[in-house]
Tab-separated table of C-alpha atoms and ligand atoms in Angstrom:
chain	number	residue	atom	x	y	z
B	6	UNK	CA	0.000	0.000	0.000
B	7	UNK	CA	2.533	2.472	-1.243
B	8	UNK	CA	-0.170	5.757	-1.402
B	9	UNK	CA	-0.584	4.904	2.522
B	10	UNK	CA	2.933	5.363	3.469
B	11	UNK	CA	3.462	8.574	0.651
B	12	UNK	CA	0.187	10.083	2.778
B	13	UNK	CA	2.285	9.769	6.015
B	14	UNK	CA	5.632	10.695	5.221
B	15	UNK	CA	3.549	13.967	3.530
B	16	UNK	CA	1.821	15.144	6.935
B	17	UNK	CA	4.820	14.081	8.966
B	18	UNK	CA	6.913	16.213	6.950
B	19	UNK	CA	4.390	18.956	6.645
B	20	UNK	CA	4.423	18.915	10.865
B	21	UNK	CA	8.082	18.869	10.486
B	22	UNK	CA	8.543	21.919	8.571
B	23	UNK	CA	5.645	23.884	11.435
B	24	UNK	CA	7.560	22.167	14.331
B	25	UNK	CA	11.220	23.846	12.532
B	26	UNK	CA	9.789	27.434	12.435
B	27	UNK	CA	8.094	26.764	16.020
B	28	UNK	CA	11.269	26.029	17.562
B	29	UNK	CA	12.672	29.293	16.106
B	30	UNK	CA	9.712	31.544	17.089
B	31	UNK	CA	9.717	29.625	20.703
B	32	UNK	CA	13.734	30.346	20.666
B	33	UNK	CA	12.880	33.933	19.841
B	34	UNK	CA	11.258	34.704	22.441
B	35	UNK	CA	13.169	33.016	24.636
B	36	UNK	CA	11.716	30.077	26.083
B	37	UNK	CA	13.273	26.769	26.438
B	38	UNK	CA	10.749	23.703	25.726
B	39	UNK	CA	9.808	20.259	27.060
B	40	UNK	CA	8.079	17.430	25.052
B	41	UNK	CA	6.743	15.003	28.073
B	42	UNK	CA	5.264	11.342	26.665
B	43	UNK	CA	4.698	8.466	28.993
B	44	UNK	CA	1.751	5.818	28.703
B	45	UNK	CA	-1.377	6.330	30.399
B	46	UNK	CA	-1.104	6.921	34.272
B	47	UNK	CA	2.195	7.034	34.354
B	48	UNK	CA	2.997	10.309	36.414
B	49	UNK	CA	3.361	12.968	33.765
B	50	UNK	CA	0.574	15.100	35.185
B	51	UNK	CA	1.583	14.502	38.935
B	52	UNK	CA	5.753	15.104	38.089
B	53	UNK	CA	4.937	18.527	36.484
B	54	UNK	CA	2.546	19.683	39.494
B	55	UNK	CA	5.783	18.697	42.180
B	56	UNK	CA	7.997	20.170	39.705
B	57	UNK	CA	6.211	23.619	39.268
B	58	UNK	CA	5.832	23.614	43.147
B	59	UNK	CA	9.354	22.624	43.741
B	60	UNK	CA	10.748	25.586	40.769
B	61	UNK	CA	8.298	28.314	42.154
B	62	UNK	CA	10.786	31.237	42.451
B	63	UNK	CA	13.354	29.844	40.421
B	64	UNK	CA	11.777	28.669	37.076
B	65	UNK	CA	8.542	30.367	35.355
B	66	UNK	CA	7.000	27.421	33.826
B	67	UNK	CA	4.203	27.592	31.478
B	68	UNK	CA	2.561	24.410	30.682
B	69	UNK	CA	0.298	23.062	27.380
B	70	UNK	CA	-1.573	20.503	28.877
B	71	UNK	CA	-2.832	18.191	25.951
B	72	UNK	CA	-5.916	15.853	26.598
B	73	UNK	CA	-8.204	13.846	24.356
B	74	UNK	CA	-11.228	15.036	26.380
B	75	UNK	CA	-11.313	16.520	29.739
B	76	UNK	CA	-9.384	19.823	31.630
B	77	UNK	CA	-8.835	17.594	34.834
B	78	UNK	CA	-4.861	18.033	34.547
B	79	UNK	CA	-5.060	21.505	33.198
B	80	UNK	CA	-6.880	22.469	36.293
B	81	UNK	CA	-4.239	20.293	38.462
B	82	UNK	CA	-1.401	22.250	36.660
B	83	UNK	CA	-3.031	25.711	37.085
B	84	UNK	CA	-3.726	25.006	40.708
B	85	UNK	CA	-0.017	23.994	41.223
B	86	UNK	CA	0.886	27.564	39.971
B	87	UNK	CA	1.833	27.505	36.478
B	88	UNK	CA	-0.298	29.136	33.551
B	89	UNK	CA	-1.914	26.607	31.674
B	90	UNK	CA	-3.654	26.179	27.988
B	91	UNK	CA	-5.320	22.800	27.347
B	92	UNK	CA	-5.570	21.279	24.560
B	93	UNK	CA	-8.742	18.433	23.689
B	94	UNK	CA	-7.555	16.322	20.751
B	95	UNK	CA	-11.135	14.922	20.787
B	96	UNK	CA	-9.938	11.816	19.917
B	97	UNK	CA	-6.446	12.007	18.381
B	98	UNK	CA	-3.958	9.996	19.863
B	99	UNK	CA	-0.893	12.581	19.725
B	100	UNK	CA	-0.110	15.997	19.804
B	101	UNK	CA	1.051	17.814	16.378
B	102	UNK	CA	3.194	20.919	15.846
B	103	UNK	CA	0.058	23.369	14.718
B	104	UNK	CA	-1.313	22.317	17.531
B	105	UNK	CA	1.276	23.964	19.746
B	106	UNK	CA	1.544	26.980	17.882
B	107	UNK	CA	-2.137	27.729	18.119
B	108	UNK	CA	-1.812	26.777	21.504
B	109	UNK	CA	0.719	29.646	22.462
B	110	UNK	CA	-1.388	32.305	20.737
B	111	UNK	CA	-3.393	31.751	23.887
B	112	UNK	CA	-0.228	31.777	26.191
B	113	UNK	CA	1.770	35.445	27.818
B	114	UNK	CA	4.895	33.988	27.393
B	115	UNK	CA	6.883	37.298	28.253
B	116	UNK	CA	7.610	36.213	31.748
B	117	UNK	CA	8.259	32.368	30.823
B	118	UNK	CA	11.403	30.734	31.178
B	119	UNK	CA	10.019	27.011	30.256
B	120	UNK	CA	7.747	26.166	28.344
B	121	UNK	CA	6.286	22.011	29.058
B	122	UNK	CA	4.283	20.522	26.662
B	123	UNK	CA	2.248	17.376	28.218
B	124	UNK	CA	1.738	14.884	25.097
B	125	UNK	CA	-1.277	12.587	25.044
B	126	UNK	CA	-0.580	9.086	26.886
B	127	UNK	CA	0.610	6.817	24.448
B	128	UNK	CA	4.173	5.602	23.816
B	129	UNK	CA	3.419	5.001	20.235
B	130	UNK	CA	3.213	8.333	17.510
B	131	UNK	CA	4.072	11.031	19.921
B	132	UNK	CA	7.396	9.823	19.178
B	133	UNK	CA	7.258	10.504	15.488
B	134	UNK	CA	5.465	14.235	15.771
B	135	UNK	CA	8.208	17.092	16.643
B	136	UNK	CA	6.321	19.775	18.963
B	137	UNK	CA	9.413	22.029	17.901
B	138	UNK	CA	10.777	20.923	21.566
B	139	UNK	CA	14.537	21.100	23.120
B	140	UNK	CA	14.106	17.998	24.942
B	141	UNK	CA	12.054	14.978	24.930
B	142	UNK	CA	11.346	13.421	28.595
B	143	UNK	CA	9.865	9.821	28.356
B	144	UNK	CA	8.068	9.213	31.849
B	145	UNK	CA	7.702	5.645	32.905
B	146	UNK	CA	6.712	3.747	36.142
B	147	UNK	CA	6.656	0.881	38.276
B	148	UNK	CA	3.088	0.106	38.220
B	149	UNK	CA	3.902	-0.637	34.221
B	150	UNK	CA	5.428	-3.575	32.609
B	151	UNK	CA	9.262	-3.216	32.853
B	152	UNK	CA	9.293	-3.991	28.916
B	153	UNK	CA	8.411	-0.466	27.904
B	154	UNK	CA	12.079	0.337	26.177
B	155	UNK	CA	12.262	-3.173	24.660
B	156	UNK	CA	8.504	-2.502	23.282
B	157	UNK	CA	8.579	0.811	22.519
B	158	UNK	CA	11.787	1.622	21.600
B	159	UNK	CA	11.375	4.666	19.141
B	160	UNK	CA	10.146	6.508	22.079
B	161	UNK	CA	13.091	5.949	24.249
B	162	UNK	CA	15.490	6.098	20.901
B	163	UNK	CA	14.265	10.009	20.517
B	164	UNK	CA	14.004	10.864	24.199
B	165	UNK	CA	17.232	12.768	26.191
B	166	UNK	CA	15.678	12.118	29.608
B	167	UNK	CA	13.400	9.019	31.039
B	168	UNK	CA	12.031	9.949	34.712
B	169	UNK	CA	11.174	6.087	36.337
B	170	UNK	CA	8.518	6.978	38.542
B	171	UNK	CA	6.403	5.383	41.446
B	172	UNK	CA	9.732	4.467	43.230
B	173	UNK	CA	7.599	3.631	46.201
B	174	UNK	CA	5.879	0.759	44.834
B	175	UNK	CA	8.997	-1.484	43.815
B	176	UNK	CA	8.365	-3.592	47.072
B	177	UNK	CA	4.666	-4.432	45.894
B	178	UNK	CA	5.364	-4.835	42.063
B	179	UNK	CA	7.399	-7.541	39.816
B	180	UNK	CA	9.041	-4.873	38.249
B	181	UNK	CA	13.051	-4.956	37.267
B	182	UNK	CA	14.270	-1.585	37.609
B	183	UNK	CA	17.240	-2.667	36.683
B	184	UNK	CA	16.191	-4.333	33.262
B	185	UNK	CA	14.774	-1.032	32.621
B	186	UNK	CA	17.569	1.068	32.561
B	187	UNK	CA	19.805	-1.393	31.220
B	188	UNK	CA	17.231	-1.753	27.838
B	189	UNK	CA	17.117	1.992	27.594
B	190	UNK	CA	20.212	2.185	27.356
B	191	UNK	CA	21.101	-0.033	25.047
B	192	UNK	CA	18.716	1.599	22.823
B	193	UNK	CA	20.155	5.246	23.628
B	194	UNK	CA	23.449	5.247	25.549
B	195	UNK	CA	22.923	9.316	25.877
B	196	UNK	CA	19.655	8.979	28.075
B	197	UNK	CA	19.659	10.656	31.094
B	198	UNK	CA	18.001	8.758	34.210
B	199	UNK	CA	16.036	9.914	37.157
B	200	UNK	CA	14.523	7.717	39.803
B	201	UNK	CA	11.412	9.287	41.639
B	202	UNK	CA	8.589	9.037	43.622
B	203	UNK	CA	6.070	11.611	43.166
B	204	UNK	CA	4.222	10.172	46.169
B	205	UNK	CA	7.120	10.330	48.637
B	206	UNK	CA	8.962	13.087	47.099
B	207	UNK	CA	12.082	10.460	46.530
B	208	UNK	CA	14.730	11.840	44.123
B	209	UNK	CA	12.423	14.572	42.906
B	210	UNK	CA	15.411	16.993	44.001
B	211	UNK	CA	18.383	15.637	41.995
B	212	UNK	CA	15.524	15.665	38.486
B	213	UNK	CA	14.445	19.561	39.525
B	214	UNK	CA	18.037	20.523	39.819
B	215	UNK	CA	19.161	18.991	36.268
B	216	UNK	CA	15.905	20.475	34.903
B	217	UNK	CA	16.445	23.910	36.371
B	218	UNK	CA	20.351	23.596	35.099
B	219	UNK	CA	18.977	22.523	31.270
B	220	UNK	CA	16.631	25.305	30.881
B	221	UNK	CA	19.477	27.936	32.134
B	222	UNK	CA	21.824	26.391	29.566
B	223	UNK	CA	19.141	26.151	27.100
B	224	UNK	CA	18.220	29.684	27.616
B	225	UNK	CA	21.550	30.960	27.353
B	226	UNK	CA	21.826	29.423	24.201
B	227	UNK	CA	18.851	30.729	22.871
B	228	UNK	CA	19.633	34.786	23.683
B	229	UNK	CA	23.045	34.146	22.690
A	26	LIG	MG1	-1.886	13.967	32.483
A	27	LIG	ZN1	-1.289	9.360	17.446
């Protein structure tokens, strides 16, 4: 079925060439960005909402909160203290580039340092659409199978960062944390690793001081 595949490699490359001039307008005005993917219920809701409180006074974070239906996380978000935009896919299963950029129109940006997209939950295509992002953060946890990277491994291939989260639960769940990071890293040798527990609090102060360290960097390099 050749016209199927010509039809995808068409809009992917049409999203492409939005998420290119996104990333420049989003560099422009000075704001370093975050792609977050996980599956469903992983944590990526819950991580940004200890994040934001942990960053208050140190990091202005703005946050696109992308949902098939619902505002339930936008409201969690906005109640943690960052500005918030949701986005209802109404059924899509990923987040696309002109998405984002209609997205920001809704955004003041002008005293944002970060800017975190949260994808849909699905490990699958939000690894193939580029939001126009400086970093890709793959959340998974330990209430999931621990064959996520060997199953899904375009998602880890892409990602810099993979947060393991719901530390807490390793003592109820058959879940080799170790096999985890070991298949990650075979597929990307680059990826950075954080252990948390949302719940607890665990580790969430090593992954807010890298974060707060990449978005200076990234910032600098974007007003350079
Ligand atoms: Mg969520
Ligand atoms: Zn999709």
């Amino acid at each position: 079925m050749p016209t199927k595949v010509t039809i995808a490699q068409h809009i992917l490359a049409a999203n492409e060439a939005i998420a290119q001039e996104l990333r420049q307008d989003l560099g422009a005005r000075g704001l370093a960005t975050i792609n977050v993917m996980s599956a469903p219920g992983a944590g990526k809701t819950t991580l940004l909402e200890q994040t934001i409180r942990r960053l208050r006074g140190q990091l202005a974070i703005a946050v696109i909160e992308g949902d098939i239906e619902t505002s339930n996380d936008a409201e969690r978000i906005e109640a943690a203290g960052a500005q918030t935009v949701q986005i209802n896919t109404r059924g899509a299963c990923h987040l696309e580039a002109h998405m984002i950029r209609s997205a920001l129109e809704q955004l003041d940006v002008g005293q944002t340092d970060l800017l975190v997209i949260e994808n849909i939950g699905n490990l699958v295509c939000p690894a193939t659409w580029d939001l126009g992002e400086d970093l890709r953060l793959v959340v998974v946890s330990t209430s999931e199978g621990d064959d996520k990277p060997a199953k899904y491994p375009q998602m880890f291939a892409t990602a810099q960062v993979m947060v393991v989260n719901k530390l807490d639960l390793l003592p109820y769940v058959d879940y080799d944390l170790a096999k985890v990071k070991r298949e990650a890293l075979a597929i990307n040798p680059r990826l950075h690793i954080f252990e948390v527990s949302c719940r607890t609090g665990a580790g969430l102060d090593a992954w807010c001081e890298w974060l707060l360290t990449f978005a200076h960097s990234a910032l600098q390099e974007i007003t350079r």
